[in-house]
Structures are given as structure tokens and as C-alpha cells.
CSV table of C-alpha atoms and ligand atoms in Angstrom, one decimal:
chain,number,residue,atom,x,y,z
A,192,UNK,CA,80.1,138.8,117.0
A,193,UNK,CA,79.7,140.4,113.5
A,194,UNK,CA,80.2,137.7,110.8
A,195,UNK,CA,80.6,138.3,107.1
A,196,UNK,CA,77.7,138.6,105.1
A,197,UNK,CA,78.9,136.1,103.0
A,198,UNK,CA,78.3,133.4,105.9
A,199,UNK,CA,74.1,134.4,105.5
A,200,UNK,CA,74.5,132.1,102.7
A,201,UNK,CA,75.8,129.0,104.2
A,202,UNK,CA,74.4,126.9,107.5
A,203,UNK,CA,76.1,123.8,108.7
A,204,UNK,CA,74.8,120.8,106.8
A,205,UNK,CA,71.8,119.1,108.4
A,206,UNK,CA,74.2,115.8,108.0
A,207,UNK,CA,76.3,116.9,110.5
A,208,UNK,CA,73.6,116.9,113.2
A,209,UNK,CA,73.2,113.1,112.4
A,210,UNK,CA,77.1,112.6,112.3
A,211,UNK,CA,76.8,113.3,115.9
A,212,UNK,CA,74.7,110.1,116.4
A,213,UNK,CA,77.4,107.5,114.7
A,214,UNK,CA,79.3,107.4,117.7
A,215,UNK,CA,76.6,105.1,119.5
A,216,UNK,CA,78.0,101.7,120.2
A,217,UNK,CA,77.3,98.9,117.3
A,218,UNK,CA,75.9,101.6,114.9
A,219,UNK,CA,76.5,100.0,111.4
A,220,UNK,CA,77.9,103.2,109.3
A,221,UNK,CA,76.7,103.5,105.4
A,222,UNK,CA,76.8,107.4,106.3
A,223,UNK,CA,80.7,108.1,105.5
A,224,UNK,CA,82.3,109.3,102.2
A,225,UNK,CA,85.3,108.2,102.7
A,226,UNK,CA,87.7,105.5,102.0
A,227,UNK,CA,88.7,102.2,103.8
A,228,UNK,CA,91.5,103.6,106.1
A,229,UNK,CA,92.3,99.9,106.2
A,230,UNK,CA,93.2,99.5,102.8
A,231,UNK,CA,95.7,102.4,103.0
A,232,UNK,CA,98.8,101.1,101.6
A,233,UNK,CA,100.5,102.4,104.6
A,234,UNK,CA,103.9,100.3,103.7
A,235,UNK,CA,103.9,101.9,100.2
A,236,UNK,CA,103.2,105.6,101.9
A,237,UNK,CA,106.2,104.7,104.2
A,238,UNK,CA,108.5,104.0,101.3
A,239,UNK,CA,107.6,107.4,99.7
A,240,UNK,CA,108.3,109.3,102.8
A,241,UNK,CA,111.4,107.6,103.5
A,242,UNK,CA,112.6,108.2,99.8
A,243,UNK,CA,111.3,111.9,100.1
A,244,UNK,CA,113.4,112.7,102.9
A,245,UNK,CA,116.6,110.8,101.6
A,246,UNK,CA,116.9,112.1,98.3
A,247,UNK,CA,115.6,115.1,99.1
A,248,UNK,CA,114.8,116.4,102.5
A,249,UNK,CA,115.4,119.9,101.3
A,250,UNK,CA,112.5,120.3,99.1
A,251,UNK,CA,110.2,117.7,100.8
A,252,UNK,CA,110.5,120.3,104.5
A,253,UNK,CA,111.1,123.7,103.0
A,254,UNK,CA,108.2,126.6,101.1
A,255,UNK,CA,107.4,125.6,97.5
A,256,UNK,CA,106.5,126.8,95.0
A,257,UNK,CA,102.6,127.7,94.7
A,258,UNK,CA,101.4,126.0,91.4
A,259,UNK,CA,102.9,122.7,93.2
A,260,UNK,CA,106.4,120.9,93.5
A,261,UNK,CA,107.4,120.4,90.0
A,262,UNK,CA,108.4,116.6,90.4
A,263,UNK,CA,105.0,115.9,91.4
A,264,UNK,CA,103.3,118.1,88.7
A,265,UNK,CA,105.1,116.0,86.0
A,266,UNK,CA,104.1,112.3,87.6
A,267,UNK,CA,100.7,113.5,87.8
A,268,UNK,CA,100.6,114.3,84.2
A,269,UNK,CA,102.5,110.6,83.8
A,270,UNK,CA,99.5,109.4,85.4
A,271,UNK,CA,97.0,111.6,84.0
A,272,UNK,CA,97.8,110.1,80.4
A,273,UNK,CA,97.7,106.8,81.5
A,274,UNK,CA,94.0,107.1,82.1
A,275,UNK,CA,93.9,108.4,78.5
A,276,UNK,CA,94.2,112.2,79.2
A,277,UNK,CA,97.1,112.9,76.5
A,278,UNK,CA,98.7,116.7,76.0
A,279,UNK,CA,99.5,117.6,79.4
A,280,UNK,CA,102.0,119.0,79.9
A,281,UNK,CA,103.5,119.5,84.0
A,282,UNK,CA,102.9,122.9,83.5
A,283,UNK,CA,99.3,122.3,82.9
A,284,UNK,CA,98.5,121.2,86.1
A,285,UNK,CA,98.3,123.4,89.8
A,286,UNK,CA,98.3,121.1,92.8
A,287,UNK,CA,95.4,121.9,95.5
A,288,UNK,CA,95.0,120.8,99.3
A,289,UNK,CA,92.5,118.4,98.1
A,290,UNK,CA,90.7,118.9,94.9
A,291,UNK,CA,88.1,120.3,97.5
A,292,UNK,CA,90.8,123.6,97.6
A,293,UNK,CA,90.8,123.7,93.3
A,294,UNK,CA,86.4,124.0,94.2
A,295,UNK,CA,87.4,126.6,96.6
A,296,UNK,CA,89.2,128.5,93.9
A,297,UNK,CA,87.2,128.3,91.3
A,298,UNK,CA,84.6,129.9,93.6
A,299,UNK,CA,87.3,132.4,94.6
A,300,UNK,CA,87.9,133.3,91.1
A,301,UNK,CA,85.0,133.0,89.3
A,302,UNK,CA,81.8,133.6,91.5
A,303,UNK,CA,80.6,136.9,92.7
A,304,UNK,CA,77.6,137.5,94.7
A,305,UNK,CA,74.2,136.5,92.6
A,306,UNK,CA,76.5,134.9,89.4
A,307,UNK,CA,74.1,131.3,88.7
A,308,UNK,CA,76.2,128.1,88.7
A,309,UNK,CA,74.2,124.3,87.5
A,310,UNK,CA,75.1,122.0,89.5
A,311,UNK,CA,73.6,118.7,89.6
A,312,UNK,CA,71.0,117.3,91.5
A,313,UNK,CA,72.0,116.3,93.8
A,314,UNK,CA,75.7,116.9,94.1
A,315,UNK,CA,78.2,116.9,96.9
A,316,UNK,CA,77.1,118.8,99.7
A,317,UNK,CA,80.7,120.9,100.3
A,318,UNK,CA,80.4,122.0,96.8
A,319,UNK,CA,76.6,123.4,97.2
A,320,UNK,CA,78.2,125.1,100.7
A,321,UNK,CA,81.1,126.4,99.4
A,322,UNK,CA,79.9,127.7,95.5
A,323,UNK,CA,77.0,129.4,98.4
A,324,UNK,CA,79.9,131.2,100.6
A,325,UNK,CA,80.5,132.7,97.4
A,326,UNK,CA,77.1,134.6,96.5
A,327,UNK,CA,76.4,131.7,93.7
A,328,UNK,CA,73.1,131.0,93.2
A,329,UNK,CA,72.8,127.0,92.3
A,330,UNK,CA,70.5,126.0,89.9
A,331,UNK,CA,70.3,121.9,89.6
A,332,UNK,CA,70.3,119.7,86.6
A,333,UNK,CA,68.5,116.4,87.0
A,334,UNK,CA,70.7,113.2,86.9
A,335,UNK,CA,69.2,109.7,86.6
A,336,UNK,CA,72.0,106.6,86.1
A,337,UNK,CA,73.5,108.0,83.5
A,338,UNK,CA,74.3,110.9,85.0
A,339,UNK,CA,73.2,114.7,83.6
A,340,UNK,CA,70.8,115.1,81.1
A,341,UNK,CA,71.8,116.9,78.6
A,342,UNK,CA,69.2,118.3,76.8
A,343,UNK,CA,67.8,119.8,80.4
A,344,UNK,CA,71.0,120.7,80.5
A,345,UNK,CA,71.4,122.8,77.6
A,346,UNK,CA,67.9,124.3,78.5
A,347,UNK,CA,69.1,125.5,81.7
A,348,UNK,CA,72.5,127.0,80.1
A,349,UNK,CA,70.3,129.0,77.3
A,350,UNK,CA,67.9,130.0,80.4
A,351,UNK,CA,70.2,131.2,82.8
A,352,UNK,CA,73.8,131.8,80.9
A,353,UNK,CA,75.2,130.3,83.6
A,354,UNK,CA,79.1,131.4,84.6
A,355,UNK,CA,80.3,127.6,84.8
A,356,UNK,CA,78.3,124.2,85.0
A,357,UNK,CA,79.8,122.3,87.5
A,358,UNK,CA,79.5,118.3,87.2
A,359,UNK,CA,81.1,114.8,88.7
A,360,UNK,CA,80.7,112.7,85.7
A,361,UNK,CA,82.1,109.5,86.8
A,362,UNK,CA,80.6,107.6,89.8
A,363,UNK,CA,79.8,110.9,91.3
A,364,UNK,CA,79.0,111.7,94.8
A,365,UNK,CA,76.2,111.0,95.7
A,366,UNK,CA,74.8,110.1,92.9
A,367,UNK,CA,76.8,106.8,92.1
A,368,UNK,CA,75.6,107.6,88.3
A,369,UNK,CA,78.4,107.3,85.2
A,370,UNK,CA,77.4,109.7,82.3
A,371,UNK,CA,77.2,107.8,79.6
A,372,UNK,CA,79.9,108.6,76.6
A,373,UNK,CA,77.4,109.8,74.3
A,374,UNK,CA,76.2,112.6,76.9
A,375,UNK,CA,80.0,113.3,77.8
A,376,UNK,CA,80.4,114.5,73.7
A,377,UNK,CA,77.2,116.4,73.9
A,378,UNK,CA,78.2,117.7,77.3
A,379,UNK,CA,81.6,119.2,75.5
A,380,UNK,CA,79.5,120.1,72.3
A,381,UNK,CA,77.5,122.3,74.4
A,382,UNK,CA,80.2,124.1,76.1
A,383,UNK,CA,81.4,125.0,72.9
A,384,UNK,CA,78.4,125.8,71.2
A,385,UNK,CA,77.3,128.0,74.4
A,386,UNK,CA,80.5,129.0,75.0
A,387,UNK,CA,80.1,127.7,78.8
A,388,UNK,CA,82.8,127.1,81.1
A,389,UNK,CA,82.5,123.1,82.6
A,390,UNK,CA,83.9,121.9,85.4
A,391,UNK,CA,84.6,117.9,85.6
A,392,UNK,CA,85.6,116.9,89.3
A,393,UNK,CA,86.9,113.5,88.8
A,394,UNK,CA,87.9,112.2,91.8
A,395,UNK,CA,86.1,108.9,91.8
A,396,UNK,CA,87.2,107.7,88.1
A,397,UNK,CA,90.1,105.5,89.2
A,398,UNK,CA,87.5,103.4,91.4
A,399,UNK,CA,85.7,101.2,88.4
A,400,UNK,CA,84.9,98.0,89.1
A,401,UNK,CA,84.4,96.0,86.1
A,402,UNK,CA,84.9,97.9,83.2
A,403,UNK,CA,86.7,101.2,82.9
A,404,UNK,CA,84.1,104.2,82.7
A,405,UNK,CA,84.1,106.0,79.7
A,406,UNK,CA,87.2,108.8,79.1
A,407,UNK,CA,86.8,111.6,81.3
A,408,UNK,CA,85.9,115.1,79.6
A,409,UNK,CA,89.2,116.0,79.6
A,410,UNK,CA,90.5,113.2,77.9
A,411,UNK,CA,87.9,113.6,75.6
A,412,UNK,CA,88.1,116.8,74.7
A,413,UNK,CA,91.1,116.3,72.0
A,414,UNK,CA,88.1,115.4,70.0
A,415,UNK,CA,85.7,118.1,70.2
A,416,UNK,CA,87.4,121.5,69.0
A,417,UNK,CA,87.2,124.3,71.1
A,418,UNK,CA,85.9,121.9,74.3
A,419,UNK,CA,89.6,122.2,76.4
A,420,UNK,CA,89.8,125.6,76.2
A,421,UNK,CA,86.3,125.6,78.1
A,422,UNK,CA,87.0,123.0,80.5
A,423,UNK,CA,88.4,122.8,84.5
A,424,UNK,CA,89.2,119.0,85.7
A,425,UNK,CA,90.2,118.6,89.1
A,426,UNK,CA,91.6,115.1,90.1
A,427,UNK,CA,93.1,113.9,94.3
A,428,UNK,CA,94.4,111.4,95.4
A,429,UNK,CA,92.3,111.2,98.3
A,430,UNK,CA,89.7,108.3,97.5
A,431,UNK,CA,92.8,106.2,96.1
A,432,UNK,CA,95.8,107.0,98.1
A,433,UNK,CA,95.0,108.7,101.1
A,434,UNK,CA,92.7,112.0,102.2
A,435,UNK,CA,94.9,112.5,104.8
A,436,UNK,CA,97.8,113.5,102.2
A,437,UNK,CA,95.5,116.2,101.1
A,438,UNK,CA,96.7,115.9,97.4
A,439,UNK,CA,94.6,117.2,94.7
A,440,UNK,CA,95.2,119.3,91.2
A,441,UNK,CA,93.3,121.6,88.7
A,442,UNK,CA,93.7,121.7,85.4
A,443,UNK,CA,91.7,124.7,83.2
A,444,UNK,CA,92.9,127.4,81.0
A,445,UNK,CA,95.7,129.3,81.9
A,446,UNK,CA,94.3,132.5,82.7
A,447,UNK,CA,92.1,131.0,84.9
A,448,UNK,CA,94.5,128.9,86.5
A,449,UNK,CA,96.8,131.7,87.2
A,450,UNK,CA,94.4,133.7,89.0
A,451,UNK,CA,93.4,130.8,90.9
A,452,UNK,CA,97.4,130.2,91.7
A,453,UNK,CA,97.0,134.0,92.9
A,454,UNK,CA,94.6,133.6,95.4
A,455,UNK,CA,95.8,129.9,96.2
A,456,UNK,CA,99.2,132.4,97.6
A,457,UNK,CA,96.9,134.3,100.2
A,458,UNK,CA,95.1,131.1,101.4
A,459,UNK,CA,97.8,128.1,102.1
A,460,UNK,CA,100.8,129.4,100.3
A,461,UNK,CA,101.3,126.0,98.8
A,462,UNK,CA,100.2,122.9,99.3
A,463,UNK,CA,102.9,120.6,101.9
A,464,UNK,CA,105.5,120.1,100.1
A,465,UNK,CA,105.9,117.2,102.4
A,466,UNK,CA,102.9,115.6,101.0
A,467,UNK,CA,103.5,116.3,97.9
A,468,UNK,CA,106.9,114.8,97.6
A,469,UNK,CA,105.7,112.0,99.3
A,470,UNK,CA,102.8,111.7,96.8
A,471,UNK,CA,105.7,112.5,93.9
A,472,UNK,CA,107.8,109.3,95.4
A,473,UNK,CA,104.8,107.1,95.7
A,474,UNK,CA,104.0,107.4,92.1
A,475,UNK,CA,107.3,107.6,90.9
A,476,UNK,CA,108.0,104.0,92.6
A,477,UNK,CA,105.4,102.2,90.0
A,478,UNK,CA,102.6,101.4,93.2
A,479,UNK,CA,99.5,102.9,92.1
A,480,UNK,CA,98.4,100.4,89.7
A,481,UNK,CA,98.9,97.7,92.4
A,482,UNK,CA,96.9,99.7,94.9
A,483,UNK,CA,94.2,100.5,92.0
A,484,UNK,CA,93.7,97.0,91.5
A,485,UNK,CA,93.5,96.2,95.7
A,486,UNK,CA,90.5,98.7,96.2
A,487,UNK,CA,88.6,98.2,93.6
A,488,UNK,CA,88.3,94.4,93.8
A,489,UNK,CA,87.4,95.1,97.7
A,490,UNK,CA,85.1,98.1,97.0
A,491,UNK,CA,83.5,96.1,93.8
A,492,UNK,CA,82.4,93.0,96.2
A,493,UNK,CA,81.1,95.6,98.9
A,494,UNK,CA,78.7,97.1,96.3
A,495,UNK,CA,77.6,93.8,95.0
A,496,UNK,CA,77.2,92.8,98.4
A,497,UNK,CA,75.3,96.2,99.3
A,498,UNK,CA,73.3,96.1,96.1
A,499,UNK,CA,72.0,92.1,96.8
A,500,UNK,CA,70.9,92.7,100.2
A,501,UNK,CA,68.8,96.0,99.0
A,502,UNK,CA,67.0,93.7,96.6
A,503,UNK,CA,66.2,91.2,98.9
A,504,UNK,CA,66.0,92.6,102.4
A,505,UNK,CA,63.8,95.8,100.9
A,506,UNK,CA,62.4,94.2,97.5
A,507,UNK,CA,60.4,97.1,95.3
A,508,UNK,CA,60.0,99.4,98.6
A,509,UNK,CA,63.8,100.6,97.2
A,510,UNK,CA,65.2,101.5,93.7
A,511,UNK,CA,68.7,102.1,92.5
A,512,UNK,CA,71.0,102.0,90.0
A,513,UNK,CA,73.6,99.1,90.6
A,514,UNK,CA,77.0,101.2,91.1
A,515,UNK,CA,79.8,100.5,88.7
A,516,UNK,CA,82.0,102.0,90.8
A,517,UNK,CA,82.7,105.0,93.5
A,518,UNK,CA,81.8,104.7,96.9
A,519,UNK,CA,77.8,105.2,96.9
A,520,UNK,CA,74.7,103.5,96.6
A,521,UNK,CA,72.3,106.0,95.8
A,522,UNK,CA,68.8,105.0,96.2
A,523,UNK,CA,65.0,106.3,96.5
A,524,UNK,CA,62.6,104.7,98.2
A,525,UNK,CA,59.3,104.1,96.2
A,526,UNK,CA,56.5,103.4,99.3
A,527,UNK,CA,55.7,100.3,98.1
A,528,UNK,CA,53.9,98.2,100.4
A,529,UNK,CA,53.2,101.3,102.6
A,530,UNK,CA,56.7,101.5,103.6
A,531,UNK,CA,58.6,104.7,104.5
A,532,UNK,CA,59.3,107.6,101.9
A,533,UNK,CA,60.8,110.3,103.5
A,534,UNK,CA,64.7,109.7,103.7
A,535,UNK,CA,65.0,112.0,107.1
A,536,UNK,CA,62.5,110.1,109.0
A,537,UNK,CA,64.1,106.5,107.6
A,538,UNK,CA,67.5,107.9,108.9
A,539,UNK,CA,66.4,108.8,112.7
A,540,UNK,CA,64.5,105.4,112.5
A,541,UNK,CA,67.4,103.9,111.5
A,542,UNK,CA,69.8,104.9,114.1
A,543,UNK,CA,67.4,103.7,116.7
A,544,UNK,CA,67.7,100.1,114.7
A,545,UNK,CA,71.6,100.0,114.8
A,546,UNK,CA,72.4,101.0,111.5
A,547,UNK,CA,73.0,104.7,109.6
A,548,UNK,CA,72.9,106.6,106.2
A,549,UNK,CA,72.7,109.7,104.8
A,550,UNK,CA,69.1,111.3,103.7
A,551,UNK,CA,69.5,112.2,100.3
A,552,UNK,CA,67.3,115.3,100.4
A,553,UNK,CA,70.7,118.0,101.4
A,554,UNK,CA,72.3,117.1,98.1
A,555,UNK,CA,70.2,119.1,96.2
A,556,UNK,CA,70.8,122.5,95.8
A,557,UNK,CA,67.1,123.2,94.7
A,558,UNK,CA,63.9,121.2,94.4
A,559,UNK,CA,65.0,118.5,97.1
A,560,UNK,CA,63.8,114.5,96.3
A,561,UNK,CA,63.2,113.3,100.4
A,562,UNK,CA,62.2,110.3,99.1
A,563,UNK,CA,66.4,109.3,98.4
A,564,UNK,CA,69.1,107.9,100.3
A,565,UNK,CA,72.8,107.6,100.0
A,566,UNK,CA,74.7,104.2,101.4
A,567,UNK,CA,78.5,104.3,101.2
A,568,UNK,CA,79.1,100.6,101.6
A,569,UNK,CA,83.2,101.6,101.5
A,570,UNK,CA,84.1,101.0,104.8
A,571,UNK,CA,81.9,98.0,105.9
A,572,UNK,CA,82.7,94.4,105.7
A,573,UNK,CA,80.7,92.2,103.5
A,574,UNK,CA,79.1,90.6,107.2
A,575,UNK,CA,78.2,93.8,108.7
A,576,UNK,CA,77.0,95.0,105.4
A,577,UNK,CA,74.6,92.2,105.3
A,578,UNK,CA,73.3,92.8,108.8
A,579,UNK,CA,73.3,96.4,108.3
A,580,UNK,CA,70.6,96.3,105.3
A,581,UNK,CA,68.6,93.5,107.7
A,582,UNK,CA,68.6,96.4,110.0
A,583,UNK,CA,67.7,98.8,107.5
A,584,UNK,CA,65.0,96.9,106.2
A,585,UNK,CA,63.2,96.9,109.8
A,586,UNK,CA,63.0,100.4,109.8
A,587,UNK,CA,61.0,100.8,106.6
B,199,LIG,N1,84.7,116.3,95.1
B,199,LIG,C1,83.9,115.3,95.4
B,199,LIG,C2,82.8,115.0,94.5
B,199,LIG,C3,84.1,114.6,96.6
B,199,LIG,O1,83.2,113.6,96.9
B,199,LIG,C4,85.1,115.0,97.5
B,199,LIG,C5,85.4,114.3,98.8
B,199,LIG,N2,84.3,113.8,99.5
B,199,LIG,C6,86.0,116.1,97.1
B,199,LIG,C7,85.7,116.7,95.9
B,199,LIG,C8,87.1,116.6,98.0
B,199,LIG,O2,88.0,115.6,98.1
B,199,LIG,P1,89.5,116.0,98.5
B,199,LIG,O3,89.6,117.4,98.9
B,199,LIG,O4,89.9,115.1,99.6
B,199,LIG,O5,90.3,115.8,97.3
């Protein structure tokens, strides 16, 4: 077969070879990036499908419109200015299969072969493979707990006039880190001075545990003139509600956003109107703030839990920022005590002890760290999370 040249750019993800090992019996999983399925507020989903196809049936079965079905387009605004995002108006907002379609777009629209993109480093793998399908080149922007640091970052913007910076400021994947509020202004500031397109992918905000995380760029931007008109956000409802609904949206300036509804026409049409009507009823109904507050207490006591038993079972051989929230322990093993650096070789090890992560070194686009790790304690009982770190600890 003759492929594309575009696909030279892009090789399945090492992770996946590893994914193939999970299905052992007894494994203990830390490897997903996904939410609890049983937390899934399948009763509440149920309501909003039932209410979609009474009141109405036509919409929720027939084509739609390609920007999104306009009841949903207003709750999510609703919802987007409850989390402080003000201004937005239904009409801002285009709703993606996943917010991993609104990447796809922006890639569609804005990247042609060679164009540079920062991204951090690390970020999330798909992003790194898809922005690649594309002809980017990705340079990385270090991240330490407080996400992207911004005077690297403006170096890298002046050195390579990049045609967007792409960035997961709150409990990003896999990073875990929250960027402070100080470095969200100067992130804004910088897009205006530079004149730099940013894109925030935000869809890890709603999952704080204690305290909220700072506003997210877009809903700080009212205060930095100039910043919104340089800014993409792109929010799902994947890691709160369900994946499986594949309901994300894109907000940006409205040229761009009207391209990207252009080429979103070739590729899907529209996204189901039958998800998106139920995702319309299910917000409409008053549940999310219920369902917020259900996964964030369960996801809060699995990353305490996580974060305990890494201090103890694995002492100064690991270090880490405690997660406030998200799904991810990020972590980087030191060699104290002679123990294991190199994430990949911890992994395999691993596996053969009962017990599996991800290596940390495939989220980087550039310059890989193999001395780092991601855990996602989201889908693991306190118990097996315990035993799961006892097992990791005896493969150092
Ligand atoms: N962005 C980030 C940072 C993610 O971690 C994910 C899911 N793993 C996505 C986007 C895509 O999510 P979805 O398409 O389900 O909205």
C-alpha cells in the first residue's frame, strides 16, 4: 500500500505496545487516562436521554447543524460562566466529537507542513501525534508544578515565532501541574505582546479537589486587553460526564472558528445530535454540580491515597508534586539508594510484579526525561491502590 506522506510523521505510540500487557490477570492498572466508569451517573444519563427523545425526538435522531445543536451551545455557555468564564455568548462556542476533534481542527486549520507549535513538556501524547500528522514541528516548553514557565516560554515564542502555543493549564495531562495565576496573566500578556495565538485545553479544570484552580485563560482574559482575541479554549465533558458521549467544544475567534466549522462539515458532519441533546438535557436538569462534587471527593481520596503510599513505599527514590486535582500523578524517579531511573525499564519490571504505569519519557515531544512516570490513580480503589505502590516499590 501507498500511504500519505503525512503518516511519515506519526508512529503508533510506544504506550500502546504496553497496553497490550494490562490484560494479564491481577495486573493493578495506574496506566489509564480515563475516568471511573463506575462513577458514571448512569441514572442521570438515562434521565437526559429519556427527556431528549420525549420532548424532542426529532432533533435528538435527525442531521444538525455543524457548529452544534443550539440548545446545547447555550447550556454550555450557562455552564461556562458558572466556572467564571463571563461574555459568551451560544454563538461563541462550536461543539467537537471530543475536545480531542477541536485539537484535530486546529491542526486542520492552522498547521501546514514544517509550521513550529510549543507544546509543553511533556504534554498529551494524541496532541504530539496528531499536531505531527499535520507537518508541525513541536518544540517543548518545560513545566515543573506550576505548570509552563513563562519566561522559557517567551524565549521560545521570540526564537521560533511559533504559529500557536498550545498548553493544558489546569491539572494537565500528564503533568498533574496547575499554572499558577501569576504565570496564567503573563501567559495572556505574552500573547498579546507577541501577538501569539494560545491554545488552553481545559478539560481537567472541573476535577479540583480542595480548592478551585485559579480562572482558566479564558475567563481571565476579560482582564488583559487584547488576550481573547488571541486565545482557543476547548472544554468536554468526557472526564466529568462521560467519554463515551463524545462531547467537547471550541471556543476562539471567529474566523478561525469558522474555518474550523468548515472542515468539521467534511470530517463528521456534526457531532450526534443524539449525544448532544442528551448532554443538553443532562445539564439543563441542574445534575452536574451534584456529579462535580461525587468525583472529586472520590478522585481527591485516591490521590491522597496514591500520593501517601509513594512517600512511604518508595521514600526519596521518587519525587512529585502532590496533585490538586486531574487524574495523574506525575512523578520522576531520583536513583536514590541505587534504585531504578529509567521509567521504560521500571514499567516492564513492573508488569512482571502485578502492577502497571505509563513511562513518562513519550510525552515529550523533544528532549525526553526517562527518568519520569505517570500514575493515574482514577480508576483504582484506595485497597488496590495501596497494594499497587507495594508492588511498585519492589520493582525499583
Ligand atoms: N486533551 C487532553 C489533555 C486529554 O487528556 C484528553 C483525553 N485524554 C483530551 C484532550 C481528549 O478528550 P475528549 O476527546 O474525550 O474530550
Amino acid at each position: 500500500m501507498q500511504f500519505a506522506d503525512r503518516l511519515n510523521n506519526v508512529e503508533t505510540s510506544a504506550i500502546r505496545e504496553l497496553f497490550k500487557l494490562l490484560g494479564k490477570p491481577g495486573i493493578i492498572s495506574f496506566a489509564g487516562g480515563f475516568p471511573d466508569s463506575a462513577l458514571f451517573d448512569t441514572e442521570g444519563i438515562r434521565e437526559a436521554v429519556n427527556a431528549a427523545l420525549t420532548e424532542e425526538p426529532g432533533a435528538a435522531l435527525q442531521y444538525g447543524a455543524t457548529e452544534g445543536y443550539q440548545p446545547l451551545r447555550e447550556q454550555l455557555a450557562t455552564f461556562m460562566a458558572s466556572k467564571g468564564s463571563q461574555g459568551i455568548a451560544a454563538s461563541d462556542i462550536i461543539v467537537t466529537t471530543g475536545s480531542q476533534q477541536a485539537l484535530d481542527l486546529l491542526g486542520k486549520t492552522l498547521i501546514s507542513p514544517g509550521d513550529k507549535v510549543i507544546v509543553e513538556g511533556p504534554t498529551f501524547l494524541a496532541t504530539i501525534q496528531c499536531f505531527r500528522l499535520y507537518g508541525a514541528q513541536l518544540i517543548s516548553a518545560p513545566v515543573d508544578g506550576q505548570g509552563v514557565d513563562p519566561d522559557r516560554l517567551e524565549q521560545l515564542i521570540k526564537e521560533h515565532k511559533p504559529k500557536f502555543v498550545y498548553l493544558i493549564p489546569t491539572f494537565g495531562n500528564p503533568s498533574g501541574a496547575l499554572l499558577s495565576l501569576e504565570r496564567r496573566r503573563r501567559v495572556l500578556e505574552l500573547a498579546v505582546k507577541h501577538n501569539t495565538l494560545i491554545v488552553e485545553d481545559d478539560p481537567y479544570g472541573d476535577l479540583y479537589f480542595d480548592a478551585a484552580p485559579p480562572p482558566s485563560l479564558l475567563a481571565l482574559s476579560v482582564n488583559v486587553p487584547g488576550s481573547r482575541e488571541r486565545l482557543v479554549h476547548c472544554g468536554s465533558l468526557s472526564k466529568v460526564l462521560s467519554p463515551g458521549l463524545r462531547v467537547g467544544w471550541m471556543l476562539g475567534p471567529a474566523e478561525l472558528l469558522g474555518k474550523a466549522t468548515m472542515c468539521k462539515q467534511f470530517s463528521d458532519a456534526h457531532t450526534s445530535t443524539f449525544s448532544q441533546s442528551t448532554a443538553a438535557m443532562y445539564l439543563k436538569a441542574g445534575r452536574m454540580p451534584a456529579t462535580l462534587a461525587r468525583v472529586r471527593a472520590v478522585y481527591a481520596e485516591r490521590a491522597m491515597t496514591m500520593g501517601n503510599a509513594l512517600r512511604r513505599e518508595l521514600g526519596d527514590a521518587i519525587e512529585f508534586v502532590q496533585p490538586q486535582g486531574g487524574l495523574f500523578v506525575w512523578a520522576r524517579l531520583t536513583g536514590a539508594r541505587e534504585k531504578l531511573v529509567d521509567g521504560s525499564l521500571l514499567a516492564k519490571r513492573a508488569i512482571d510484579k502485578g502492577v502497571a504505569f505509563v513511562p513518562g519519557a513519550p510525552f515529550y515531544a523533544s528532549n525526553p526525561d526517562h527518568a519520569t512516570l505517570r500514575l493515574s490513580f482514577a480508576t483504582v480503589g484506595i485497597e488496590k491502590i495501596e497494594e499497587g505502590i507495594q508492588r511498585l516499590a519492589a520493582a525499583t
